[in-house]
Tab-separated table of C-alpha atoms in Angstrom:
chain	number	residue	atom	x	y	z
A	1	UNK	CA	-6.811	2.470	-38.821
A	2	UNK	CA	-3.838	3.022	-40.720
A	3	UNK	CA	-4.721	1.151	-43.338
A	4	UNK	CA	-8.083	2.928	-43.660
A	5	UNK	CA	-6.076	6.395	-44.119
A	6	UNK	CA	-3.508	4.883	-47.213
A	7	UNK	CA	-6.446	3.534	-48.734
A	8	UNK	CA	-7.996	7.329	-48.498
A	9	UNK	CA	-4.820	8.633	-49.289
A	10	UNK	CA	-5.116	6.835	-52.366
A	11	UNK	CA	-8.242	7.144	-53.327
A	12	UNK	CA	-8.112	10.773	-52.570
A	13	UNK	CA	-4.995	11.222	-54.962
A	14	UNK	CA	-6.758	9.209	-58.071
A	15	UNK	CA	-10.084	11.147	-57.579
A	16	UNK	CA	-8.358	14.501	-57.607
A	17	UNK	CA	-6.074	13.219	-60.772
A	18	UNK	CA	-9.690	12.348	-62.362
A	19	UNK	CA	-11.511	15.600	-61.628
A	20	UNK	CA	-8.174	16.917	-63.104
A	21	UNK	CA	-7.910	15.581	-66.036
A	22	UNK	CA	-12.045	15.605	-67.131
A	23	UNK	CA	-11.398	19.050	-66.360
A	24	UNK	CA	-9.035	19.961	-69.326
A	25	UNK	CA	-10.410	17.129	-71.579
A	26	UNK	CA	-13.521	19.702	-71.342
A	27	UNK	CA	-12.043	22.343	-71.513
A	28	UNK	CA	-9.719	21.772	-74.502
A	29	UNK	CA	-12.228	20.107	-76.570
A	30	UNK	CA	-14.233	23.832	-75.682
A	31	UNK	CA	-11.161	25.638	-76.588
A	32	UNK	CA	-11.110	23.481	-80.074
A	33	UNK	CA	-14.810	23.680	-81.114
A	34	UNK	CA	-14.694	27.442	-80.635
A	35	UNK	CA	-11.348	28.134	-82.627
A	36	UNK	CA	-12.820	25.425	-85.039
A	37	UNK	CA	-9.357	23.572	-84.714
A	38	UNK	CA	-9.001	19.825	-85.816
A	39	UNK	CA	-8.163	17.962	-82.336
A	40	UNK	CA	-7.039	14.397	-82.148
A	41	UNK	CA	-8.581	12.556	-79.698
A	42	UNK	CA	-5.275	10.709	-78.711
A	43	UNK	CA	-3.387	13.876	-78.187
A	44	UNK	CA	-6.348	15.582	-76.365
A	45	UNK	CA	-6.137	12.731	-74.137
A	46	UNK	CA	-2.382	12.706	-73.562
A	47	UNK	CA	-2.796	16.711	-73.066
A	48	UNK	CA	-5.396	16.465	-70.679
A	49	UNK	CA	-3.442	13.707	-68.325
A	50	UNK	CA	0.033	16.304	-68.705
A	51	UNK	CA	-2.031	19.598	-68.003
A	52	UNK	CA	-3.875	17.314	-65.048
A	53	UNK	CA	-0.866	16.328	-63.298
A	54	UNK	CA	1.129	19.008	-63.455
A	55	UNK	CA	-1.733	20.978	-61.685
A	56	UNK	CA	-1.996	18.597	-59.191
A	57	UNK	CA	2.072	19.301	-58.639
A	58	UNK	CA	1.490	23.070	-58.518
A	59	UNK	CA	-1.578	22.258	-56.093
A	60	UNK	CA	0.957	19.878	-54.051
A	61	UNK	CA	3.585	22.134	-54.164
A	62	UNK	CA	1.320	25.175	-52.830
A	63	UNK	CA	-0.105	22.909	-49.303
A	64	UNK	CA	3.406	22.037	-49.040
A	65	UNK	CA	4.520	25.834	-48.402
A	66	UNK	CA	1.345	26.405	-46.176
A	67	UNK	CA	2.412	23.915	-43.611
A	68	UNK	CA	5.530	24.096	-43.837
A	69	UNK	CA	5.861	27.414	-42.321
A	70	UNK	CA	3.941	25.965	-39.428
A	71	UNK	CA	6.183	23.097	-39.205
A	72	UNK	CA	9.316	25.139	-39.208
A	73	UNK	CA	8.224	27.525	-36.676
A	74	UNK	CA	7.217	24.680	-34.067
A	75	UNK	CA	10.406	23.172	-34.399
A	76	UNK	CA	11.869	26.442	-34.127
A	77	UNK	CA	10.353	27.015	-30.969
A	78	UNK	CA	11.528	23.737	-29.522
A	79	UNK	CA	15.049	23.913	-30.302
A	80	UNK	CA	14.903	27.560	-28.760
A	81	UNK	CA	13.430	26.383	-26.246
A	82	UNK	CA	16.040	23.472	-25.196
A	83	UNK	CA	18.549	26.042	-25.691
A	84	UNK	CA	16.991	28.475	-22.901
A	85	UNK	CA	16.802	25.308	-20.966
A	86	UNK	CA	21.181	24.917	-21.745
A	87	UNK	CA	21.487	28.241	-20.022
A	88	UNK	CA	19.561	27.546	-17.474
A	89	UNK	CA	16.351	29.090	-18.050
A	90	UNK	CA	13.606	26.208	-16.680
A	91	UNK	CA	10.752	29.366	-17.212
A	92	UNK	CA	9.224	27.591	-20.367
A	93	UNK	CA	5.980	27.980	-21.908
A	94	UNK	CA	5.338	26.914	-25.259
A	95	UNK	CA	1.592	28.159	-26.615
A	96	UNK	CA	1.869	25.999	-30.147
A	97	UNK	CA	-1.889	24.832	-32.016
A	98	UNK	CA	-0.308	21.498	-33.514
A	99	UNK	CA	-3.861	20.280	-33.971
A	100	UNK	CA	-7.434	20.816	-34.694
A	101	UNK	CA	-9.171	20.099	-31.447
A	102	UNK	CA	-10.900	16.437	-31.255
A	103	UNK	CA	-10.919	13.227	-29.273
A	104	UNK	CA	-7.346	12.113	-30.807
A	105	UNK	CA	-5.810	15.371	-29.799
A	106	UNK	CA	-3.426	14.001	-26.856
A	107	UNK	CA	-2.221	11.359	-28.992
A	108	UNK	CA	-0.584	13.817	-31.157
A	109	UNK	CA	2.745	12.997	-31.007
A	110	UNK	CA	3.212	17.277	-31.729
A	111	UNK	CA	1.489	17.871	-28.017
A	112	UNK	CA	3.072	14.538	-26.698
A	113	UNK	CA	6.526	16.210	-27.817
A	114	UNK	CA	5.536	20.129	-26.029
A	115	UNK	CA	4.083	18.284	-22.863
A	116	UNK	CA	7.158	16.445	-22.455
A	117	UNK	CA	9.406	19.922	-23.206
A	118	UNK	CA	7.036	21.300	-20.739
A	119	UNK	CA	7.767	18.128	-18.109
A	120	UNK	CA	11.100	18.492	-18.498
A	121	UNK	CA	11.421	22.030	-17.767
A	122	UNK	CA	9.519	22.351	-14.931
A	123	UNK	CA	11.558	19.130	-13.409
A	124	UNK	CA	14.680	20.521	-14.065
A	125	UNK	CA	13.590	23.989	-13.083
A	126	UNK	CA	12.947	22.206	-9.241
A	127	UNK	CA	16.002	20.487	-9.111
A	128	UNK	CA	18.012	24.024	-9.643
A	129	UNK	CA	15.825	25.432	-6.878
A	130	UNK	CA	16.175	22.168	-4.794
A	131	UNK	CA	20.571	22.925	-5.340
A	132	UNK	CA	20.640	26.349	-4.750
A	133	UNK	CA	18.344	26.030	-1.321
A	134	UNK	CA	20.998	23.624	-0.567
A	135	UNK	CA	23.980	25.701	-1.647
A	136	UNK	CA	22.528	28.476	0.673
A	137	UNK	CA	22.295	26.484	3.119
A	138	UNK	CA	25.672	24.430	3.764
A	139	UNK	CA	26.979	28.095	2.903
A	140	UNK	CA	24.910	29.380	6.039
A	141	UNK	CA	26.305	26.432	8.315
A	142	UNK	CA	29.277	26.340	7.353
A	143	UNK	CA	29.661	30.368	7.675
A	144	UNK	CA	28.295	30.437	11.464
A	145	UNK	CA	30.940	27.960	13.270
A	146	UNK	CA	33.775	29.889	10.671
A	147	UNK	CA	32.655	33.042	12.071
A	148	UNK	CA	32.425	32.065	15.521
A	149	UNK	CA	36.409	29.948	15.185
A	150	UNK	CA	37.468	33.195	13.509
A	151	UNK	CA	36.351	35.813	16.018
A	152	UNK	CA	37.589	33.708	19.407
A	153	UNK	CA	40.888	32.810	17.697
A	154	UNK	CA	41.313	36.380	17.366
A	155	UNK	CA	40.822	37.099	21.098
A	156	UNK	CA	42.981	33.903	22.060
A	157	UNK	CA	46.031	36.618	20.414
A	158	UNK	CA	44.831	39.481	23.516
A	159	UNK	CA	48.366	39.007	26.004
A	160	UNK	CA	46.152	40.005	28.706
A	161	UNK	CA	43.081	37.340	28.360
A	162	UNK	CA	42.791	35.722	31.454
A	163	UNK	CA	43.383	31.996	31.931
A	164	UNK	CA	40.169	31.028	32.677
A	165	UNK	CA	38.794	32.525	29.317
A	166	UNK	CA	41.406	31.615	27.334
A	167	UNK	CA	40.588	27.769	27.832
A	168	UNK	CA	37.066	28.825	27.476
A	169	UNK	CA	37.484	30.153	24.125
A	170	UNK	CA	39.646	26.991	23.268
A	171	UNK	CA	36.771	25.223	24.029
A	172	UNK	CA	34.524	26.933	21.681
A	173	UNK	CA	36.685	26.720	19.302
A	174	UNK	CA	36.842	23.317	19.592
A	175	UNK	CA	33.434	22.724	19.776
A	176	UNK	CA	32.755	24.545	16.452
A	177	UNK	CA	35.131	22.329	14.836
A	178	UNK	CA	33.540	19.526	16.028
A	179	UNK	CA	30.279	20.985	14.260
A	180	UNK	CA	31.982	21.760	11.089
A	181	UNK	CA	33.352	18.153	10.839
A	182	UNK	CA	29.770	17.013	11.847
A	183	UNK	CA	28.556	18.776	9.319
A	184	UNK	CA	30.769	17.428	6.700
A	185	UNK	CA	30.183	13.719	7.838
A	186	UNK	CA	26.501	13.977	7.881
A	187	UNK	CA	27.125	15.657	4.084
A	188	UNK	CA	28.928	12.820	2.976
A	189	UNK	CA	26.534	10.495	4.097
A	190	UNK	CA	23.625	11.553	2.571
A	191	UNK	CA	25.048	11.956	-0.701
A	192	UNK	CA	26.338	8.535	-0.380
A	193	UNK	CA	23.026	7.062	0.705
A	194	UNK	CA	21.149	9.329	-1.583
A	195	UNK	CA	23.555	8.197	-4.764
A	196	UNK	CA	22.629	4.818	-3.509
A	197	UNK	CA	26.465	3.706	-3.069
A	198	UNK	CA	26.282	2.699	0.368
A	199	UNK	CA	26.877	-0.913	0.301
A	200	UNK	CA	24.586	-2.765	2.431
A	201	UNK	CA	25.771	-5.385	4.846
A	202	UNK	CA	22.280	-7.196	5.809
A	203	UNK	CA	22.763	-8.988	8.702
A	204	UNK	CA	20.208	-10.466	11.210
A	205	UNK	CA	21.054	-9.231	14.641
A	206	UNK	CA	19.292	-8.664	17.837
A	207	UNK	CA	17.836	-4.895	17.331
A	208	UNK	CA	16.670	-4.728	21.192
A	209	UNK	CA	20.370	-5.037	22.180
A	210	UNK	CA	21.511	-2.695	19.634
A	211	UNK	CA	19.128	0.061	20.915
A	212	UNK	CA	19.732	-0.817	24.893
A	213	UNK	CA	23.816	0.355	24.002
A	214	UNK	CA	22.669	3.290	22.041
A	215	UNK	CA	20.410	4.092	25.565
A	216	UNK	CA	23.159	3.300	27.799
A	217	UNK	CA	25.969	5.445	25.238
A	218	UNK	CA	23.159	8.899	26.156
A	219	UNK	CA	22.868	7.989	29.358
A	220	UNK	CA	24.613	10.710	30.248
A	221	UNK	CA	22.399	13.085	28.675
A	222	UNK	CA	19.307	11.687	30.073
A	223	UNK	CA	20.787	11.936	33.401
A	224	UNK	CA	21.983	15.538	33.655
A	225	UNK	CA	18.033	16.359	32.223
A	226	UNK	CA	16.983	13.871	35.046
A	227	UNK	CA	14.330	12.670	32.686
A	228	UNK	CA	12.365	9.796	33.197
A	229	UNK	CA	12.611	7.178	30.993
A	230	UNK	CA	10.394	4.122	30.122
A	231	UNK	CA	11.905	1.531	27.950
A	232	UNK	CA	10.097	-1.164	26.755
A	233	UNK	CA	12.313	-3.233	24.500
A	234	UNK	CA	10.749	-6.838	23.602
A	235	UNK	CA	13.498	-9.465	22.026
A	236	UNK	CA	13.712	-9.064	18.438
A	237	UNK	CA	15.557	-9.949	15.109
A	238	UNK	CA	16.250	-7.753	12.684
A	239	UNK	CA	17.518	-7.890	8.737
A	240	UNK	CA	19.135	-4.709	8.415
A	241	UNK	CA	22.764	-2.974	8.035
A	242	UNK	CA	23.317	-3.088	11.615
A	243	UNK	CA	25.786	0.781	11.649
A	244	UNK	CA	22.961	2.409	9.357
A	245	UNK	CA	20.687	1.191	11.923
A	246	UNK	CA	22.784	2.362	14.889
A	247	UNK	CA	22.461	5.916	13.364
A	248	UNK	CA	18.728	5.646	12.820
A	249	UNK	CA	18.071	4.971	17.122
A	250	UNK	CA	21.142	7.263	17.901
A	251	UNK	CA	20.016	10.176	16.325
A	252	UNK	CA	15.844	9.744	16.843
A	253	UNK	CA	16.555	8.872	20.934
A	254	UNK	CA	18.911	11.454	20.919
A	255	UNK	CA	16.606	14.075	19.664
A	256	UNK	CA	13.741	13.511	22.119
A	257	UNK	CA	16.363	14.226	24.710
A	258	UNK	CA	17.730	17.412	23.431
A	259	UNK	CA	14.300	18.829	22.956
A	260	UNK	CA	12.689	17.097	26.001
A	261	UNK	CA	12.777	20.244	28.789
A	262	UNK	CA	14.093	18.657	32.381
A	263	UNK	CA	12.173	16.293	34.616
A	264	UNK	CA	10.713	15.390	31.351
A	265	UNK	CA	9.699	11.790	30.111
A	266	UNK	CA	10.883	9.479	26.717
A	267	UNK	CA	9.667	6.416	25.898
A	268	UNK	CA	11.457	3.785	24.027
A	269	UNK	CA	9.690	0.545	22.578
A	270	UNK	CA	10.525	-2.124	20.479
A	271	UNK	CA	8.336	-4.746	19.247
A	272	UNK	CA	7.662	-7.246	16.643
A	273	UNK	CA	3.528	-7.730	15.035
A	274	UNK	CA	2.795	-9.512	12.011
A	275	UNK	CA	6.090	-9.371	10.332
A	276	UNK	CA	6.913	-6.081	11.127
A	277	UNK	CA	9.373	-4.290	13.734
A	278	UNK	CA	8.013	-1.315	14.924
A	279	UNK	CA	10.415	1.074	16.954
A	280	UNK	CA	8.932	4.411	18.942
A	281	UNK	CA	10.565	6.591	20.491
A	282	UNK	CA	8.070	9.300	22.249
A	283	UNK	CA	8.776	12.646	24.513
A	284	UNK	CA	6.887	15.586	26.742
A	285	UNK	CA	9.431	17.592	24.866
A	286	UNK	CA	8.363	20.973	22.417
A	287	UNK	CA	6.285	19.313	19.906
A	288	UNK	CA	5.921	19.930	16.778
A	289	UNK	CA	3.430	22.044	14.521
A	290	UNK	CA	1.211	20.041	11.586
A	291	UNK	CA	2.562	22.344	9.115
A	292	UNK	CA	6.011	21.520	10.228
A	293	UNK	CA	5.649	17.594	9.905
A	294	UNK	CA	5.554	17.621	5.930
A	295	UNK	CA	9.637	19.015	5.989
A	296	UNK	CA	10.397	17.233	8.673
A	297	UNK	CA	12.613	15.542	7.034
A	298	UNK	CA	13.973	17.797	4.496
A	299	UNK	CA	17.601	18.580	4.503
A	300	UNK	CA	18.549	21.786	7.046
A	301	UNK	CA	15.011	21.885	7.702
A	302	UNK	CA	14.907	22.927	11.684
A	303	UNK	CA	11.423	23.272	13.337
A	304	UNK	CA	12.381	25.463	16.278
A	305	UNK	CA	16.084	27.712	14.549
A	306	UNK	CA	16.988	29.176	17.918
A	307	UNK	CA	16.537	26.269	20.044
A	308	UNK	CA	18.573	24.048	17.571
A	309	UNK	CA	21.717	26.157	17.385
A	310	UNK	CA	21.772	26.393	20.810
A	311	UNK	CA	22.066	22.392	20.758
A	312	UNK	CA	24.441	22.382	17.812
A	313	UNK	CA	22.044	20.894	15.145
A	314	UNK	CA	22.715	21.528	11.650
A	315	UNK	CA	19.263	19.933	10.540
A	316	UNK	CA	20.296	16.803	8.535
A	317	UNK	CA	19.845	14.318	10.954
A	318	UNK	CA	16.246	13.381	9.964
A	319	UNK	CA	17.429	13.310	6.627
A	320	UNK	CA	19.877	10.628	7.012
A	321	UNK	CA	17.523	8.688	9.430
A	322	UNK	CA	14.508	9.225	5.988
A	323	UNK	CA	16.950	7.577	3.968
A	324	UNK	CA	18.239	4.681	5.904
A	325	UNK	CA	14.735	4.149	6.606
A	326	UNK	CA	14.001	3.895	2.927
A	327	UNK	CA	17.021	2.133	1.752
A	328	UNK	CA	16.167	-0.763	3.760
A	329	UNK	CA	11.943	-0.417	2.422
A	330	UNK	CA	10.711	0.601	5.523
A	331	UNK	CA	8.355	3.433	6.882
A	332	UNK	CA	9.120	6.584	9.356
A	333	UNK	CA	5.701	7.712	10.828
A	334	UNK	CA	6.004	11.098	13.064
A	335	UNK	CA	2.525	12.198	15.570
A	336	UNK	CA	2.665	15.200	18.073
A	337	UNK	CA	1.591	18.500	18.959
A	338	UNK	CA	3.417	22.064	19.956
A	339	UNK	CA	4.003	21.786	23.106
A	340	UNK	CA	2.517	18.468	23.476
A	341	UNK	CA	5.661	16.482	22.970
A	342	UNK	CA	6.309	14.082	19.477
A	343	UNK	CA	6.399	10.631	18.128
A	344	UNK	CA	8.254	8.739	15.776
A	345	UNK	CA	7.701	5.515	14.670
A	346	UNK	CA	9.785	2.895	12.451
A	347	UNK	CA	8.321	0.076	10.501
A	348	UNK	CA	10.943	-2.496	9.019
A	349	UNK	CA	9.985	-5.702	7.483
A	350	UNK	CA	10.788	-8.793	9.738
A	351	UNK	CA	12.260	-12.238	9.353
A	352	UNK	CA	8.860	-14.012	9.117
A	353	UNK	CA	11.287	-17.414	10.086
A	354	UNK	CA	12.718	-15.754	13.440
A	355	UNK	CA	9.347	-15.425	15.667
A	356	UNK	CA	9.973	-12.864	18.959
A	357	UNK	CA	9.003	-15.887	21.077
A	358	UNK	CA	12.120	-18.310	19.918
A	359	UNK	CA	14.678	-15.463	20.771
A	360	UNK	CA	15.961	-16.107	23.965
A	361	UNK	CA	16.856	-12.875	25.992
């Protein structure tokens, strides 16, 4: 194809240089038959080719200046355009005609080059959204326990507080502190697992045991709810990081207690199918709404506001459990209903050499 259009090139360039030159080897042998001039037919030929090209320059030169006009005003456009995009202006809409419409038009590498100015605005402009949403938001947690440490420390300096709400308010105060360096742990962590510099330490380990310590650590919490629950952990190995795991059961167990109501049930099982550990963990507890499932695990993202800051959530545990999940190529499936209770399932790839029936309990 490329071929085809230098040989046109070509031929298009000699044929116009012919037309050219026939055309004042005419039109000066007119000139010299009228003004009965004697004309040599050497010079009228060297005249002819002269007079030809140079009107083929002037014709040149004039298509030249009619796209380049064009020309300079796209790439105008684009380098205003990138510099909008410097100062942080992602609202980018370039309306350029770089080509006559036809079958070829997307391979333009004009369009190819205002598509991708278009791409890379509109990616840019979500990942300044996605920061500032987040910016609000560890401003908004971080301002409530602040607020709350501020205002009780300020009481704790009233000479006539009583004893028994002075340690009160010591206890708040601690408690909020506690959140705050919550907050700043979970923080760390996901940047570190979402930078992906969280070194791994794969190990194969026994994942049933793992999760029966994590049960008995919240027994406590299970108890005072005096909620009834059904474990079902079968023997099985596991390839993972074994702390990133111990998050991923502490924190999915943990939150069917906290929003499991009392006299409630959770269910806990562990198997192993056809190379695969699956982990559930299911509740009677609030539910959750369809429309709530998709930001599930978004960071701050909190399903029911009032009832986690009553429980001291600050909404990034799901993240952190998303990304462990992902770092180690496995799935996190959630099923429920308001007010129906909720489901969560893990999926991790097993050792397809360590079969559930050779583990000995």
């Amino acid at each position: 194809m490329k071929q085809l259009k230098i040989v046109f090139f070509i031929v298009s360039v000699f044929s116009t240089l012919g037309i050219l030159w026939t055309f004042f080897y005419f039109l000066i042998g007119f000139i010299a038959h009228y003004y009965q001039l004697p004309l040599n037919p050497f010079i009228r030929h060297i005249v002819s080719s002269i007079l030809g090209v140079l009107l083929f320059g002037v014709i040149s030169n004039m298509i030249g200046h009619l796209y380049k006009p064009r020309r300079l005003s796209y790439f105008q456009a684009i380098t205003q355009a990138l510099r909008q995009m410097a100062k942080g202006n992602f609202e980018i809409e370039l309306d350029l005609p770089l080509s006559p419409p036809g079958p070829d038009v997307k391979n333009n590498p004009f369009n190819q080059l205002v598509e991708s100015v278009h791409y890379m605005a509109k990616e840019l402009g979500q990942l300044e959204r996605v920061r500032q949403e987040f910016i609000s938001n560890v401003s908004h947690e971080i301002q409530s326990p602040l607020t709350s440490i501020k205002g009780f420390a300020r009481a704790l300096e009233s000479p006539d507080l009583p004893d028994e709400k002075h340690r009160h308010y010591l206890q708040i105060i601690q408690s909020e502190s506690d959140r705050l360096s919550k907050l700043s742990d979970n923080l760390l962590k996901l940047t570190v697992l979402e930078n992906n510099r969280h070194p791994l330490h794969i190990e194969l380990y026994r994942a049933d045991r793992q999760i029966r310590q994590v049960l008995l650590a919240l027994e406590p919490q299970w108890s005072r709810k005096k909620l009834d629950m059904v474990i079902k952990l079968e023997p099985a190995l596991l390839s993972a990081d074994q702390e990133l795991m111990n998050q991923v059961w502490m924190n999915l167990i943990q939150n069917s207690i906290k929003f499991t109501p009392e006299k409630g049930n959770v269910t806990v099982t562990l198997k192993q199918r056809r190379g695969s550990t699956i982990f559930e963990v299911s509740d009677s507890g609030i539910g959750i709404r369809p429309e709530d499932r998709i930001h599930l695990f978004e960071r701050f993202y909190k399903a029911d506001r009032s009832r986690v800051r009553t429980e001291g959530g600050n909404g990034l545990g799901l993240s952190i459990v998303k990304k462990i999940v992902d770092v180690h190529h496995g799935q996190i499936q959630v099923d429920g209903e308001k007010g129906k209770g909720t489901a969560i399932t893990v999926i991790l790839a097993s050792n397809e050499d360590n079969k559930p029936d050779d583990i000995k309990p």
